[in-house]
Amino acid sequence: MSVLTIVHQRKEALDNLLAGLRRSQVLPGEVIIVHMNEAVREYPPQGYPLRTHQIMAEGHLPLAEARNLAAAKANGDKLVFLDADCIPAPDLTGRYAAALEGPQTLWTGAVRYLQNGAARNPELFDRLEELSRPDPVRDHRSAIRYELFWSLNFGCSKATFSRIGGFDPAFCGYGGEDTDFAFSARRQGVPVQWTAALAYHQHHASYDPPLNHLADIVKNAKVFKAKWGSWPMEGWLQKFAAAGFIRWDDEDLSILRLPAEAEIVAALKL
């Protein structure tokens, strides 16, 4: 099994991910880290093979290309993608190993959210459940809507990833690439199912709505609409439109103005 993660400026969070993997009941066969738009770090021995790669892009984070690169470099037939902010539960790798023995399926794991400051708790790894709350949107079901898939914590075989076609590099920067990947799975007849493979997401500051990514979201929403005939990320687009940043209807989307720095700061949630 290959555990794959992509990263940009998340050193402490990534160190916790790697520490979580060291506590796994079933150690991964390898871990592959792709550094985006930054230098590759040196890592101490982890107790499992670890390999690093680098990908650079001008003006945006190459999320799709980085995930595709990680999958291409993997030696394992079983791929587990973990967001750099995630700490795997001790049985995550074992649960994915069992799930990936079955037919071609896109498996999406469970997520709990660690409270602010939990990552600094010296007893973090012994109190992950206590220091976290469940996902308020996605619960654990045998099957899910493709629209609810995301790449925070998922697994599939290398053959399934190839069948889906990987992540579409037409999506540049933030937004839309996860739903596009899931819709590509649906088009190829690949089912999406939940697994109890649990990851704990480490708290970090975020923006609601994500005004810091408005330009990327608009651009990627238009790519998605042209490809699939429907709008993704409608909740964010509704908020952007209500605030006067965009003009949006059933057929068209355009930016009226970009947010000022003060407006972006006001959307920050610590």
CSV table of C-alpha atoms in Angstrom, one decimal:
chain,number,residue,atom,x,y,z
A,1,MET,CA,0.0,0.0,0.0
A,2,SER,CA,1.2,3.5,-0.9
A,3,VAL,CA,0.1,6.5,1.2
A,4,LEU,CA,0.2,9.6,-0.8
A,5,THR,CA,0.1,13.3,0.3
A,6,ILE,CA,0.6,16.6,-1.3
A,7,VAL,CA,1.8,19.6,0.7
A,8,HIS,CA,2.6,23.3,0.7
A,9,GLN,CA,3.8,25.1,3.8
A,10,ARG,CA,2.2,22.6,6.3
A,11,LYS,CA,5.3,21.3,8.1
A,12,GLU,CA,3.9,20.7,11.6
A,13,ALA,CA,0.7,19.2,10.3
A,14,LEU,CA,2.6,16.9,8.0
A,15,ASP,CA,4.9,15.8,10.8
A,16,ASN,CA,1.8,14.8,12.8
A,17,LEU,CA,0.5,12.8,9.8
A,18,LEU,CA,3.8,10.9,9.5
A,19,ALA,CA,3.8,10.3,13.3
A,20,GLY,CA,0.2,8.9,13.0
A,21,LEU,CA,1.4,6.5,10.3
A,22,ARG,CA,4.2,5.3,12.6
A,23,ARG,CA,1.5,4.3,15.1
A,24,SER,CA,-0.4,2.4,12.4
A,25,GLN,CA,-1.4,-1.2,13.2
A,26,VAL,CA,-0.4,-2.0,9.6
A,27,LEU,CA,2.5,0.1,8.4
A,28,PRO,CA,2.3,1.4,4.8
A,29,GLY,CA,4.5,-0.1,2.2
A,30,GLU,CA,5.6,3.4,1.3
A,31,VAL,CA,4.7,7.1,1.8
A,32,ILE,CA,5.0,9.5,-1.1
A,33,ILE,CA,5.1,13.3,-0.5
A,34,VAL,CA,4.8,15.8,-3.3
A,35,HIS,CA,5.9,19.3,-2.4
A,36,MET,CA,4.1,22.0,-4.4
A,37,ASN,CA,5.8,25.2,-5.2
A,38,GLU,CA,8.4,24.8,-2.4
A,39,ALA,CA,11.7,23.0,-1.7
A,40,VAL,CA,11.7,19.4,-0.8
A,41,ARG,CA,12.4,18.8,2.9
A,42,GLU,CA,14.7,16.3,4.4
A,43,TYR,CA,12.9,13.7,6.6
A,44,PRO,CA,14.3,11.6,9.4
A,45,PRO,CA,13.7,7.8,9.3
A,46,GLN,CA,10.1,7.0,9.8
A,47,GLY,CA,10.0,3.2,10.1
A,48,TYR,CA,8.5,2.9,6.6
A,49,PRO,CA,9.9,3.9,3.2
A,50,LEU,CA,9.4,7.6,2.4
A,51,ARG,CA,10.0,9.2,-1.0
A,52,THR,CA,9.6,12.9,-1.9
A,53,HIS,CA,9.0,14.7,-5.2
A,54,GLN,CA,8.5,18.3,-6.2
A,55,ILE,CA,6.2,20.0,-8.6
A,56,MET,CA,6.2,23.7,-9.5
A,57,ALA,CA,3.6,25.9,-11.1
A,58,GLU,CA,3.4,29.6,-11.8
A,59,GLY,CA,0.6,31.5,-10.1
A,60,HIS,CA,-1.4,28.6,-8.6
A,61,LEU,CA,-1.0,25.5,-6.5
A,62,PRO,CA,-1.0,22.5,-8.9
A,63,LEU,CA,-3.2,20.3,-6.8
A,64,ALA,CA,-4.5,18.0,-9.6
A,65,GLU,CA,-1.0,17.5,-11.1
A,66,ALA,CA,0.5,16.8,-7.7
A,67,ARG,CA,-2.0,14.1,-6.9
A,68,ASN,CA,-1.5,12.6,-10.4
A,69,LEU,CA,2.3,12.7,-9.9
A,70,ALA,CA,2.0,10.9,-6.5
A,71,ALA,CA,-0.1,8.2,-8.0
A,72,ALA,CA,2.3,7.8,-11.0
A,73,LYS,CA,5.3,7.4,-8.6
A,74,ALA,CA,3.6,4.9,-6.3
A,75,ASN,CA,5.0,1.4,-6.3
A,76,GLY,CA,1.9,-0.1,-4.6
A,77,ASP,CA,-1.3,-1.3,-6.3
A,78,LYS,CA,-3.3,0.2,-3.4
A,79,LEU,CA,-3.4,4.0,-3.1
A,80,VAL,CA,-4.4,5.9,-0.1
A,81,PHE,CA,-4.6,9.7,-0.5
A,82,LEU,CA,-4.4,11.7,2.8
A,83,ASP,CA,-4.6,15.5,3.1
A,84,ALA,CA,-1.5,16.9,4.7
A,85,ASP,CA,-3.7,18.2,7.6
A,86,CYS,CA,-4.9,14.7,8.5
A,87,ILE,CA,-3.7,12.3,11.2
A,88,PRO,CA,-4.6,8.7,10.4
A,89,ALA,CA,-6.3,6.6,13.1
A,90,PRO,CA,-4.2,3.5,14.0
A,91,ASP,CA,-6.5,1.2,11.9
A,92,LEU,CA,-6.8,3.4,8.8
A,93,THR,CA,-4.3,1.6,6.7
A,94,GLY,CA,-5.6,-1.8,7.7
A,95,ARG,CA,-9.2,-0.8,6.9
A,96,TYR,CA,-8.1,0.5,3.5
A,97,ALA,CA,-6.0,-2.6,2.8
A,98,ALA,CA,-9.1,-4.8,3.5
A,99,ALA,CA,-11.5,-2.6,1.4
A,100,LEU,CA,-9.1,-2.5,-1.6
A,101,GLU,CA,-9.1,-6.2,-1.8
A,102,GLY,CA,-12.6,-6.0,-3.3
A,103,PRO,CA,-13.9,-4.9,-6.7
A,104,GLN,CA,-12.9,-1.5,-8.2
A,105,THR,CA,-14.4,1.1,-6.0
A,106,LEU,CA,-13.6,4.7,-4.9
A,107,TRP,CA,-13.4,4.5,-1.2
A,108,THR,CA,-13.9,7.6,0.9
A,109,GLY,CA,-12.9,7.5,4.5
A,110,ALA,CA,-14.4,9.0,7.6
A,111,VAL,CA,-13.2,12.3,9.0
A,112,ARG,CA,-13.3,13.9,12.5
A,113,TYR,CA,-12.3,17.5,13.1
A,114,LEU,CA,-9.7,18.3,15.9
A,115,GLN,CA,-10.5,21.3,18.0
A,116,ASN,CA,-8.4,24.4,17.9
A,117,GLY,CA,-5.2,23.9,19.8
A,118,ALA,CA,-5.5,20.1,19.9
A,119,ALA,CA,-2.3,19.6,17.8
A,120,ARG,CA,-0.3,21.2,20.6
A,121,ASN,CA,-1.6,18.8,23.2
A,122,PRO,CA,1.2,16.5,24.5
A,123,GLU,CA,-1.3,13.7,24.7
A,124,LEU,CA,-2.7,14.3,21.2
A,125,PHE,CA,-2.3,10.8,19.9
A,126,ASP,CA,-3.9,9.2,22.9
A,127,ARG,CA,-6.9,11.6,22.9
A,128,LEU,CA,-7.7,12.0,19.2
A,129,GLU,CA,-11.3,10.9,19.6
A,130,GLU,CA,-11.9,13.1,22.7
A,131,LEU,CA,-10.3,16.2,21.1
A,132,SER,CA,-12.4,15.9,17.9
A,133,ARG,CA,-15.9,16.2,16.6
A,134,PRO,CA,-17.6,14.3,13.7
A,135,ASP,CA,-18.0,15.7,10.2
A,136,PRO,CA,-21.2,17.8,10.2
A,137,VAL,CA,-22.0,17.2,6.6
A,138,ARG,CA,-20.9,13.6,5.7
A,139,ASP,CA,-21.8,10.7,7.9
A,140,HIS,CA,-20.8,7.1,7.6
A,141,ARG,CA,-22.9,5.3,5.0
A,142,SER,CA,-22.5,2.3,2.7
A,143,ALA,CA,-22.9,4.5,-0.4
A,144,ILE,CA,-22.8,8.3,-0.9
A,145,ARG,CA,-23.6,10.8,-3.6
A,146,TYR,CA,-20.8,11.5,-5.9
A,147,GLU,CA,-21.3,15.3,-5.2
A,148,LEU,CA,-20.1,14.6,-1.6
A,149,PHE,CA,-16.8,13.0,-2.5
A,150,TRP,CA,-13.6,14.9,-1.6
A,151,SER,CA,-10.0,14.1,-1.6
A,152,LEU,CA,-9.2,14.7,2.1
A,153,ASN,CA,-9.1,10.9,2.9
A,154,PHE,CA,-9.8,8.4,0.1
A,155,GLY,CA,-8.4,5.2,-1.4
A,156,CYS,CA,-8.6,3.2,-4.6
A,157,SER,CA,-6.5,0.8,-6.6
A,158,LYS,CA,-4.0,2.0,-9.1
A,159,ALA,CA,-6.1,0.4,-11.8
A,160,THR,CA,-9.2,2.3,-10.6
A,161,PHE,CA,-7.3,5.6,-10.5
A,162,SER,CA,-6.2,5.0,-14.1
A,163,ARG,CA,-9.8,4.0,-15.1
A,164,ILE,CA,-11.1,7.3,-13.7
A,165,GLY,CA,-8.4,9.2,-15.5
A,166,GLY,CA,-6.8,10.8,-12.6
A,167,PHE,CA,-7.4,14.5,-11.6
A,168,ASP,CA,-8.0,16.9,-14.4
A,169,PRO,CA,-5.2,19.5,-14.6
A,170,ALA,CA,-7.6,21.9,-16.3
A,171,PHE,CA,-8.6,22.7,-12.7
A,172,CYS,CA,-6.0,25.1,-11.6
A,173,GLY,CA,-5.7,26.1,-8.0
A,174,TYR,CA,-8.5,25.8,-5.5
A,175,GLY,CA,-11.9,24.4,-6.1
A,176,GLY,CA,-13.8,21.9,-8.2
A,177,GLU,CA,-11.3,19.2,-8.8
A,178,ASP,CA,-12.6,16.8,-6.2
A,179,THR,CA,-16.2,16.8,-7.6
A,180,ASP,CA,-14.8,16.5,-11.1
A,181,PHE,CA,-12.8,13.5,-10.1
A,182,ALA,CA,-15.9,11.9,-8.6
A,183,PHE,CA,-18.1,12.7,-11.7
A,184,SER,CA,-15.4,11.1,-13.8
A,185,ALA,CA,-15.7,8.0,-11.6
A,186,ARG,CA,-19.4,8.0,-12.1
A,187,ARG,CA,-19.0,8.3,-15.9
A,188,GLN,CA,-16.7,5.3,-15.8
A,189,GLY,CA,-19.1,3.2,-13.7
A,190,VAL,CA,-16.9,3.3,-10.6
A,191,PRO,CA,-19.0,3.2,-7.4
A,192,VAL,CA,-18.2,5.5,-4.4
A,193,GLN,CA,-18.5,4.0,-1.0
A,194,TRP,CA,-17.7,4.9,2.6
A,195,THR,CA,-15.2,3.0,4.7
A,196,ALA,CA,-14.6,3.4,8.4
A,197,ALA,CA,-10.9,4.3,7.7
A,198,LEU,CA,-10.8,7.3,10.0
A,199,ALA,CA,-8.6,10.4,9.7
A,200,TYR,CA,-8.5,13.4,12.2
A,201,HIS,CA,-8.3,16.7,10.5
A,202,GLN,CA,-6.1,19.2,12.2
A,203,HIS,CA,-7.6,22.7,12.8
A,204,HIS,CA,-6.3,25.6,10.9
A,205,ALA,CA,-7.5,29.1,10.0
A,206,SER,CA,-9.9,29.2,7.0
A,207,TYR,CA,-12.1,31.6,5.2
A,208,ASP,CA,-15.9,31.6,5.0
A,209,PRO,CA,-16.6,32.2,2.2
A,210,PRO,CA,-13.2,31.5,0.8
A,211,LEU,CA,-12.7,35.0,-0.7
A,212,ASN,CA,-8.9,34.3,-0.8
A,213,HIS,CA,-9.6,31.8,-3.5
A,214,LEU,CA,-12.4,33.7,-5.4
A,215,ALA,CA,-10.7,33.9,-8.7
A,216,ASP,CA,-9.7,30.2,-8.7
A,217,ILE,CA,-13.2,29.2,-7.7
A,218,VAL,CA,-14.8,31.2,-10.5
A,219,LYS,CA,-12.4,29.9,-13.1
A,220,ASN,CA,-12.7,26.3,-12.0
A,221,ALA,CA,-16.5,26.5,-11.7
A,222,LYS,CA,-16.6,27.6,-15.4
A,223,VAL,CA,-14.4,24.7,-16.4
A,224,PHE,CA,-16.7,22.3,-14.5
A,225,LYS,CA,-19.9,23.8,-16.1
A,226,ALA,CA,-18.4,23.5,-19.6
A,227,LYS,CA,-17.5,19.9,-18.9
A,228,TRP,CA,-20.5,18.6,-16.9
A,229,GLY,CA,-23.3,21.0,-17.6
A,230,SER,CA,-23.9,22.0,-14.0
A,231,TRP,CA,-22.4,24.4,-11.5
A,232,PRO,CA,-20.2,23.1,-8.6
A,233,MET,CA,-19.6,24.8,-5.3
A,234,GLU,CA,-23.0,26.5,-5.4
A,235,GLY,CA,-23.0,27.4,-1.8
A,236,TRP,CA,-19.8,29.5,-2.3
A,237,LEU,CA,-21.1,31.0,-5.5
A,238,GLN,CA,-24.3,32.0,-3.8
A,239,LYS,CA,-22.3,33.8,-1.1
A,240,PHE,CA,-20.1,35.5,-3.6
A,241,ALA,CA,-23.1,36.7,-5.6
A,242,ALA,CA,-25.0,37.9,-2.6
A,243,ALA,CA,-22.0,40.1,-1.6
A,244,GLY,CA,-21.7,41.6,-5.1
A,245,PHE,CA,-18.4,39.9,-6.1
A,246,ILE,CA,-19.8,37.9,-9.0
A,247,ARG,CA,-22.7,37.9,-11.6
A,248,TRP,CA,-24.1,34.3,-11.7
A,249,ASP,CA,-27.1,32.7,-13.3
A,250,ASP,CA,-27.9,29.3,-14.8
A,251,GLU,CA,-25.7,29.9,-17.9
A,252,ASP,CA,-23.0,32.4,-17.1
A,253,LEU,CA,-20.6,33.4,-14.3
A,254,SER,CA,-18.3,36.4,-14.2
A,255,ILE,CA,-16.4,38.4,-11.7
A,256,LEU,CA,-17.7,41.9,-11.0
A,257,ARG,CA,-14.9,42.8,-8.6
A,258,LEU,CA,-12.3,41.2,-6.5
A,259,PRO,CA,-12.5,41.4,-2.7
A,260,ALA,CA,-10.4,44.0,-0.9
A,261,GLU,CA,-7.8,42.8,1.6
A,262,ALA,CA,-10.0,44.0,4.5
A,263,GLU,CA,-12.9,41.9,3.1
A,264,ILE,CA,-10.7,38.8,2.9
A,265,VAL,CA,-9.5,39.4,6.5
A,266,ALA,CA,-13.1,39.8,7.7
A,267,ALA,CA,-13.9,36.3,6.2
A,268,LEU,CA,-11.1,34.7,8.2
A,269,LYS,CA,-12.2,32.1,10.8
A,270,LEU,CA,-9.5,31.3,13.3
